[in-house]
Amino acid sequence: DWVGVLQATSDVLTKAKRIDDDKWIVHDDGARIVGVDKAEPRAEIEIIPIEAGTPVHELKRKDK
């Protein structure tokens, strides 16, 4: 199921230390499966950091 794919991806990114904690994922509304490349299988993920001055950034600072 799609929710499971998103959760598994979040868990992998956290375990690989690409993100601190998946609780800080603000949205995944751009997530999609666009096809399968059998010659070069891969997952392409763009991570955009939380910007200073946003409410989520302030929460993250308090969390540390």
JSON list of C-alpha atoms in Angstrom, two decimals:
[
{"chain": "A", "resi": 1, "resn": "ASP", "atom": "CA", "xyz": [0.00, 0.00, 0.00]},
{"chain": "A", "resi": 2, "resn": "TRP", "atom": "CA", "xyz": [1.11, 3.59, -0.66]},
{"chain": "A", "resi": 3, "resn": "VAL", "atom": "CA", "xyz": [1.24, 4.61, 3.02]},
{"chain": "A", "resi": 4, "resn": "GLY", "atom": "CA", "xyz": [3.53, 1.66, 3.70]},
{"chain": "A", "resi": 5, "resn": "VAL", "atom": "CA", "xyz": [5.85, 2.71, 0.86]},
{"chain": "A", "resi": 6, "resn": "LEU", "atom": "CA", "xyz": [6.09, 6.25, 2.26]},
{"chain": "A", "resi": 7, "resn": "GLN", "atom": "CA", "xyz": [6.69, 4.98, 5.82]},
{"chain": "A", "resi": 8, "resn": "ALA", "atom": "CA", "xyz": [9.35, 2.50, 4.69]},
{"chain": "A", "resi": 9, "resn": "THR", "atom": "CA", "xyz": [11.10, 5.26, 2.74]},
{"chain": "A", "resi": 10, "resn": "SER", "atom": "CA", "xyz": [11.03, 7.52, 5.81]},
{"chain": "A", "resi": 11, "resn": "ASP", "atom": "CA", "xyz": [12.47, 4.74, 7.97]},
{"chain": "A", "resi": 12, "resn": "VAL", "atom": "CA", "xyz": [15.28, 4.05, 5.47]},
{"chain": "A", "resi": 13, "resn": "LEU", "atom": "CA", "xyz": [16.21, 7.74, 5.30]},
{"chain": "A", "resi": 14, "resn": "THR", "atom": "CA", "xyz": [16.31, 7.93, 9.11]},
{"chain": "A", "resi": 15, "resn": "LYS", "atom": "CA", "xyz": [18.35, 4.74, 9.51]},
{"chain": "A", "resi": 16, "resn": "ALA", "atom": "CA", "xyz": [20.79, 5.93, 6.82]},
{"chain": "A", "resi": 17, "resn": "LYS", "atom": "CA", "xyz": [21.12, 9.22, 8.75]},
{"chain": "A", "resi": 18, "resn": "ARG", "atom": "CA", "xyz": [19.98, 11.28, 5.76]},
{"chain": "A", "resi": 19, "resn": "ILE", "atom": "CA", "xyz": [17.34, 12.83, 8.02]},
{"chain": "A", "resi": 20, "resn": "ASP", "atom": "CA", "xyz": [17.39, 13.20, 11.83]},
{"chain": "A", "resi": 21, "resn": "ASP", "atom": "CA", "xyz": [13.94, 11.81, 12.46]},
{"chain": "A", "resi": 22, "resn": "ASP", "atom": "CA", "xyz": [11.01, 11.13, 10.16]},
{"chain": "A", "resi": 23, "resn": "LYS", "atom": "CA", "xyz": [8.74, 13.11, 12.50]},
{"chain": "A", "resi": 24, "resn": "TRP", "atom": "CA", "xyz": [10.18, 16.21, 10.81]},
{"chain": "A", "resi": 25, "resn": "ILE", "atom": "CA", "xyz": [8.88, 15.28, 7.36]},
{"chain": "A", "resi": 26, "resn": "VAL", "atom": "CA", "xyz": [6.49, 18.13, 6.65]},
{"chain": "A", "resi": 27, "resn": "HIS", "atom": "CA", "xyz": [4.83, 16.69, 3.55]},
{"chain": "A", "resi": 28, "resn": "ASP", "atom": "CA", "xyz": [5.23, 14.08, 0.87]},
{"chain": "A", "resi": 29, "resn": "ASP", "atom": "CA", "xyz": [2.64, 15.41, -1.55]},
{"chain": "A", "resi": 30, "resn": "GLY", "atom": "CA", "xyz": [5.12, 15.29, -4.43]},
{"chain": "A", "resi": 31, "resn": "ALA", "atom": "CA", "xyz": [5.70, 11.56, -3.94]},
{"chain": "A", "resi": 32, "resn": "ARG", "atom": "CA", "xyz": [4.90, 9.41, -6.93]},
{"chain": "A", "resi": 33, "resn": "ILE", "atom": "CA", "xyz": [5.98, 6.33, -8.81]},
{"chain": "A", "resi": 34, "resn": "VAL", "atom": "CA", "xyz": [6.90, 7.38, -12.33]},
{"chain": "A", "resi": 35, "resn": "GLY", "atom": "CA", "xyz": [8.06, 4.09, -13.76]},
{"chain": "A", "resi": 36, "resn": "VAL", "atom": "CA", "xyz": [10.61, 1.33, -13.54]},
{"chain": "A", "resi": 37, "resn": "ASP", "atom": "CA", "xyz": [14.07, 1.56, -15.08]},
{"chain": "A", "resi": 38, "resn": "LYS", "atom": "CA", "xyz": [15.28, -2.04, -15.28]},
{"chain": "A", "resi": 39, "resn": "ALA", "atom": "CA", "xyz": [18.64, -0.95, -16.73]},
{"chain": "A", "resi": 40, "resn": "GLU", "atom": "CA", "xyz": [19.33, 1.42, -13.80]},
{"chain": "A", "resi": 41, "resn": "PRO", "atom": "CA", "xyz": [16.98, 0.72, -10.87]},
{"chain": "A", "resi": 42, "resn": "ARG", "atom": "CA", "xyz": [16.92, 3.51, -8.30]},
{"chain": "A", "resi": 43, "resn": "ALA", "atom": "CA", "xyz": [14.88, 5.72, -6.05]},
{"chain": "A", "resi": 44, "resn": "GLU", "atom": "CA", "xyz": [15.23, 9.47, -6.48]},
{"chain": "A", "resi": 45, "resn": "ILE", "atom": "CA", "xyz": [14.47, 11.48, -3.36]},
{"chain": "A", "resi": 46, "resn": "GLU", "atom": "CA", "xyz": [14.79, 15.24, -2.97]},
{"chain": "A", "resi": 47, "resn": "ILE", "atom": "CA", "xyz": [15.25, 16.48, 0.58]},
{"chain": "A", "resi": 48, "resn": "ILE", "atom": "CA", "xyz": [14.61, 20.18, 1.16]},
{"chain": "A", "resi": 49, "resn": "PRO", "atom": "CA", "xyz": [15.87, 21.43, 4.55]},
{"chain": "A", "resi": 50, "resn": "ILE", "atom": "CA", "xyz": [13.59, 23.26, 6.96]},
{"chain": "A", "resi": 51, "resn": "GLU", "atom": "CA", "xyz": [14.18, 26.98, 6.54]},
{"chain": "A", "resi": 52, "resn": "ALA", "atom": "CA", "xyz": [14.97, 29.26, 9.47]},
{"chain": "A", "resi": 53, "resn": "GLY", "atom": "CA", "xyz": [12.02, 31.37, 10.52]},
{"chain": "A", "resi": 54, "resn": "THR", "atom": "CA", "xyz": [9.36, 28.76, 9.74]},
{"chain": "A", "resi": 55, "resn": "PRO", "atom": "CA", "xyz": [7.18, 27.35, 12.54]},
{"chain": "A", "resi": 56, "resn": "VAL", "atom": "CA", "xyz": [8.60, 23.84, 12.01]},
{"chain": "A", "resi": 57, "resn": "HIS", "atom": "CA", "xyz": [12.16, 25.18, 12.27]},
{"chain": "A", "resi": 58, "resn": "GLU", "atom": "CA", "xyz": [11.32, 26.77, 15.62]},
{"chain": "A", "resi": 59, "resn": "LEU", "atom": "CA", "xyz": [9.82, 23.48, 16.87]},
{"chain": "A", "resi": 60, "resn": "LYS", "atom": "CA", "xyz": [12.93, 21.57, 15.78]},
{"chain": "A", "resi": 61, "resn": "ARG", "atom": "CA", "xyz": [15.20, 24.02, 17.63]},
{"chain": "A", "resi": 62, "resn": "LYS", "atom": "CA", "xyz": [13.20, 23.48, 20.84]},
{"chain": "A", "resi": 63, "resn": "ASP", "atom": "CA", "xyz": [13.35, 19.70, 20.34]},
{"chain": "A", "resi": 64, "resn": "LYS", "atom": "CA", "xyz": [17.17, 19.52, 20.38]}
]
